[in-house]
Tab-separated table of C-alpha atoms and ligand atoms in Angstrom:
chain	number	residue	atom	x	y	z
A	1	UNK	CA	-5.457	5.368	16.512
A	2	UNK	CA	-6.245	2.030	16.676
A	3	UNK	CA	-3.428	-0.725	16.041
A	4	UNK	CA	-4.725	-4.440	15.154
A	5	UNK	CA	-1.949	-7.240	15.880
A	6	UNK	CA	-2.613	-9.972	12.786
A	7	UNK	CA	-0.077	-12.830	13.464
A	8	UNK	CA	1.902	-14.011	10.151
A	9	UNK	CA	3.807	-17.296	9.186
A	10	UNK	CA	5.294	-19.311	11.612
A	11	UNK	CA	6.768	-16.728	14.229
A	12	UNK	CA	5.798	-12.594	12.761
A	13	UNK	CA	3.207	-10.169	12.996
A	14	UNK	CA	1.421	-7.892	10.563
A	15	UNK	CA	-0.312	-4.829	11.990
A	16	UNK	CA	-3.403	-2.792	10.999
A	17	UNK	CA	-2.688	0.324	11.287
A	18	UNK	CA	-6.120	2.435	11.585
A	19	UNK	CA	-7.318	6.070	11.607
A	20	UNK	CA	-10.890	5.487	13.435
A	21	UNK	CA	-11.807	9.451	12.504
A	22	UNK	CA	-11.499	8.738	8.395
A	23	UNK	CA	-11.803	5.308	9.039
A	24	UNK	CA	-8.915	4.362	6.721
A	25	UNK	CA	-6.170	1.917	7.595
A	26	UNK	CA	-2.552	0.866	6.288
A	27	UNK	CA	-1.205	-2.489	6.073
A	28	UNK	CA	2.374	-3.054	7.676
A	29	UNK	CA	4.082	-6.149	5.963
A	30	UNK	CA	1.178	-7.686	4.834
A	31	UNK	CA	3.029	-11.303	4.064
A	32	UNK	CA	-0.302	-13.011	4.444
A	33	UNK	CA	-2.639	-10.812	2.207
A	34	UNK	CA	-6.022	-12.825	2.778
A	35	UNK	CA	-5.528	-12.539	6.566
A	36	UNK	CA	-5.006	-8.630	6.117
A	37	UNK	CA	-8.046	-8.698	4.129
A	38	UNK	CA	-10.102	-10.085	6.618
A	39	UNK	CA	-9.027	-8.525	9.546
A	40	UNK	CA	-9.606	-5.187	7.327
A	41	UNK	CA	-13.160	-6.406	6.667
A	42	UNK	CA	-13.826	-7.205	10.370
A	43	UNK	CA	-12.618	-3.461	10.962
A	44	UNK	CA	-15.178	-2.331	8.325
A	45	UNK	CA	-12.265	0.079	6.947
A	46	UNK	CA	-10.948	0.789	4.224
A	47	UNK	CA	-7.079	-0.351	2.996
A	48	UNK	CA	-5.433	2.800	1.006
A	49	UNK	CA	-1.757	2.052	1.915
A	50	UNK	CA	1.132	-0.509	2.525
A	51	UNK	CA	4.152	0.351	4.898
A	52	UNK	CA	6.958	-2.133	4.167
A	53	UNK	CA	9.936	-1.822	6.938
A	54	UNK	CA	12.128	-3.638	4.535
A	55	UNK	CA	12.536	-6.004	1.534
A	56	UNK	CA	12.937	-9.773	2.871
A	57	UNK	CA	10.013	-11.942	1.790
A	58	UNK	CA	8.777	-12.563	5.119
A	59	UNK	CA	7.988	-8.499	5.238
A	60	UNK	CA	7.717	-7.782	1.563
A	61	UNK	CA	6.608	-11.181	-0.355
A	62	UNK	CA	3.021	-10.438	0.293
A	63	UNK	CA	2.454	-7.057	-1.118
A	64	UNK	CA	1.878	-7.659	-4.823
A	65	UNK	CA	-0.282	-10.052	-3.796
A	66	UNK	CA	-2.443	-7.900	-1.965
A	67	UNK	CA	-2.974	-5.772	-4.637
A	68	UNK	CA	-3.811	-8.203	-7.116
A	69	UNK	CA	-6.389	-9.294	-3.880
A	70	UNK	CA	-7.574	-5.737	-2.726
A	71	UNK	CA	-6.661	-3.325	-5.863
A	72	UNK	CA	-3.969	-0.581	-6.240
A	73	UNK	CA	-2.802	0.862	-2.939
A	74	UNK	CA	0.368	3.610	-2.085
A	75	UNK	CA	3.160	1.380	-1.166
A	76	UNK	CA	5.954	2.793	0.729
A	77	UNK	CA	9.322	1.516	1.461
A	78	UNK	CA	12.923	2.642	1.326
A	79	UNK	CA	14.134	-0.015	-0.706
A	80	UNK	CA	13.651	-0.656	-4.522
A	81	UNK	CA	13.584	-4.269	-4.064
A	82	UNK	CA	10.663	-3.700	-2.235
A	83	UNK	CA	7.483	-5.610	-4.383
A	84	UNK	CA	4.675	-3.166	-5.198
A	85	UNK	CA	6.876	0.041	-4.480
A	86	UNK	CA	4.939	2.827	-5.353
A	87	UNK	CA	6.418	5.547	-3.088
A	88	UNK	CA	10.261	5.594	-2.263
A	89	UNK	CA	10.771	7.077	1.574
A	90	UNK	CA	13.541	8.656	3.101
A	91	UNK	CA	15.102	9.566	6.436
A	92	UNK	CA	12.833	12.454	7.683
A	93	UNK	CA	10.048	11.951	4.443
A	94	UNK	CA	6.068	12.376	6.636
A	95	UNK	CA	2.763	11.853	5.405
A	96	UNK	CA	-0.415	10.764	6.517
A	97	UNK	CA	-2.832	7.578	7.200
A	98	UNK	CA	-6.028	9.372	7.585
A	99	UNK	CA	-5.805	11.798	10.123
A	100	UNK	CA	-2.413	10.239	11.420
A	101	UNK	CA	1.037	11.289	11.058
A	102	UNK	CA	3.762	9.160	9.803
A	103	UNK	CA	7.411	9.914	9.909
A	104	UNK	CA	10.033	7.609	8.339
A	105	UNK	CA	13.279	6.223	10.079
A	106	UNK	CA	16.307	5.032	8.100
A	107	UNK	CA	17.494	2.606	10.214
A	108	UNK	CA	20.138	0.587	8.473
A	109	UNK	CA	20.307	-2.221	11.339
A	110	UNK	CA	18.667	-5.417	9.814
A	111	UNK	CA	18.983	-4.628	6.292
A	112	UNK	CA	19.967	-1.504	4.369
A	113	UNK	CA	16.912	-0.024	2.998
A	114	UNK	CA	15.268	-0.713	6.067
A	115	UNK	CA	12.888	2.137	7.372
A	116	UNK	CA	10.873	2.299	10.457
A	117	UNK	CA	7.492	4.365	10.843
A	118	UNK	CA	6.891	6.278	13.542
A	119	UNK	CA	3.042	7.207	13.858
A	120	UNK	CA	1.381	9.842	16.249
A	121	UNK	CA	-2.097	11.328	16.562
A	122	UNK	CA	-2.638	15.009	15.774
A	123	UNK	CA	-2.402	15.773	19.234
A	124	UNK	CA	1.071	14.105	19.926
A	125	UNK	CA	-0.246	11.763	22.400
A	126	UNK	CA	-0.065	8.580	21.226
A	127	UNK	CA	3.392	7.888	19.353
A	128	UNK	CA	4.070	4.454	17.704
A	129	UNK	CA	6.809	2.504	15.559
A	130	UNK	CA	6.550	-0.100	13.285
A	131	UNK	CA	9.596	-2.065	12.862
A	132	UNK	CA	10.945	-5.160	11.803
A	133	UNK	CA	12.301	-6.656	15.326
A	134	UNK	CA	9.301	-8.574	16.280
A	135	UNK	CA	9.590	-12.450	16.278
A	136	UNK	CA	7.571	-14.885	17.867
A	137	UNK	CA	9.352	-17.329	20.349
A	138	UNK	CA	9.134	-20.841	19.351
A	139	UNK	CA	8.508	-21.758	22.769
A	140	UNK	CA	6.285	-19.434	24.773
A	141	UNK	CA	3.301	-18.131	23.440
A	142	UNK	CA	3.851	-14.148	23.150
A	143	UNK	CA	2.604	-10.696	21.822
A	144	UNK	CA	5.029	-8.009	21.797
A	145	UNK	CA	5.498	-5.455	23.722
A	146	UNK	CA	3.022	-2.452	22.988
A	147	UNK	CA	4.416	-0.032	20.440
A	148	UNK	CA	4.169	2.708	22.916
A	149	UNK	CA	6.219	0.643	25.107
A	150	UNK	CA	8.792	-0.470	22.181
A	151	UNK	CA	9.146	3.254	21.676
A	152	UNK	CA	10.327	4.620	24.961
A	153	UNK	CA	12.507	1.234	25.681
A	154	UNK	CA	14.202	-0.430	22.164
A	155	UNK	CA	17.042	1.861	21.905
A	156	UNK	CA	17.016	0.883	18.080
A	157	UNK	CA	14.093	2.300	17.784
A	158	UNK	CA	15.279	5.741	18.912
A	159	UNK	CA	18.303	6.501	17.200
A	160	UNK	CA	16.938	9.479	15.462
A	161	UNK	CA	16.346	10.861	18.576
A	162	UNK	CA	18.577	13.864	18.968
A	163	UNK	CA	18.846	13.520	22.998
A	164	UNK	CA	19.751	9.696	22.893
A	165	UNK	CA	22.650	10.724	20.076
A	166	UNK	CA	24.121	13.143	22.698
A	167	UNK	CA	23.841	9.985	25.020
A	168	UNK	CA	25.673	7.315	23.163
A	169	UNK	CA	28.102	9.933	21.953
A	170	UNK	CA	26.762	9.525	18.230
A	171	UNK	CA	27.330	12.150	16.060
A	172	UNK	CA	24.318	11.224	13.726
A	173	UNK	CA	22.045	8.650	13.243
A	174	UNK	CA	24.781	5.923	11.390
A	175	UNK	CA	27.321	6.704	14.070
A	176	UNK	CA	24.863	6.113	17.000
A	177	UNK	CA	23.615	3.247	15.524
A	178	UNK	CA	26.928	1.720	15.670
A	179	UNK	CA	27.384	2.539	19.130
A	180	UNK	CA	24.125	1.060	19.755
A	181	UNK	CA	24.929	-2.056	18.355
A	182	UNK	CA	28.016	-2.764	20.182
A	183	UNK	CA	25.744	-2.516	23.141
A	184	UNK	CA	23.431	-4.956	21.995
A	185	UNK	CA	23.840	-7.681	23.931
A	186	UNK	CA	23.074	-6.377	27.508
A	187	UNK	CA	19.739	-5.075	25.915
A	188	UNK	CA	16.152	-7.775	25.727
A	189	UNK	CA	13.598	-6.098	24.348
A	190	UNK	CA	10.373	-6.548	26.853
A	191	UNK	CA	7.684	-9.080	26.222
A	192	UNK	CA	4.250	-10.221	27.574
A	193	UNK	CA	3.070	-13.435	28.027
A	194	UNK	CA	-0.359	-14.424	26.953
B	201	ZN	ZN1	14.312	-9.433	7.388
């Protein structure tokens, strides 16, 4: 699994999400399509799919775009004002990029079709999420944290995970969520400078 970091607008990120075995990729958010398309040409691989985490135009607004750029492609999303929408996700719906397995997360947090995509090898060792909370800072150059990292620390990014429901005292994903976000405020996601 290889993940390429293409920065977007003023302050976001798209990612490249690629299968190096089938050499296939997916496009997360692809707001800027002719950056995705170059960074997919770079990567000599080919584009079959779109994850969108949710519908706002700085995720969304790029997709039919891209398509009208780089011809039909799946395009999943959990929200039907999602552009492009091709495939409809749910809590708990999988499929593949590739070789790679892909597991959708409602997460109603930021907006209320919003999904997150969890991603792992075949051999379970390199688990990653895709999700909408990255923003650039306006004042310090930044990348964000690595997904692996974003995974075992953003408790947002977890809330499907039975062990950290038992912890917060959530009785299922909604419920922890809300427990989650009362506790928002002690928690800062973790960053790298440049
Ligand atoms: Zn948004």
């Amino acid at each position: 699994m290889k993940i390429r970091i293409v920065p977007a607008l003023e302050d976001n990120y798209m990612y490249l999400l690629i299968d190096e075995k089938s050499k296939t990729c997916a496009a997360v958010d692809p707001v800027e399509p002719k950056k995705i398309q170059e960074a997919v040409k770079e990567e000599n691989v080919e584009l079959t799919s779109v994850l969108t985490t949710h519908h706002h135009w700085d995720h969304a607004g790029g997709n039919d775009k891209l398509i009208e750029l780089m011809g039909k492609k799946t395009v999943y999303g959990g929200d039907d004002r999602i552009g492009a929408l091709t495939n409809k996700v749910q809590h708990g719906d999988k499929f593949q990029i590739g070789e790679l397995d892909i597991e959708c997360l409602f997460t109603p947090c930021h907006t209320s079709g919003h999904i997150c995509y969890f991603v792992n090898n075949k051999e379970k060792t390199q688990p990653a999420v895709f999700t909408e909370t990255k923003q650039r800072s306006n004042h310090e150059t930044t990348i964000p944290s690595t997904i692996e990292e974003e995974l075992l620390y953003n408790p947002f990014m977890r809330v499907g995970v039975e062990s950290l429901q038992k912890k917060v005292g959530g009785s299922d994903e909604i419920d922890t969520m809300g427990k989650l976000r009362e506790a928002k405020n002690s928690f800062k996601p973790p960053q790298h400078k440049i």
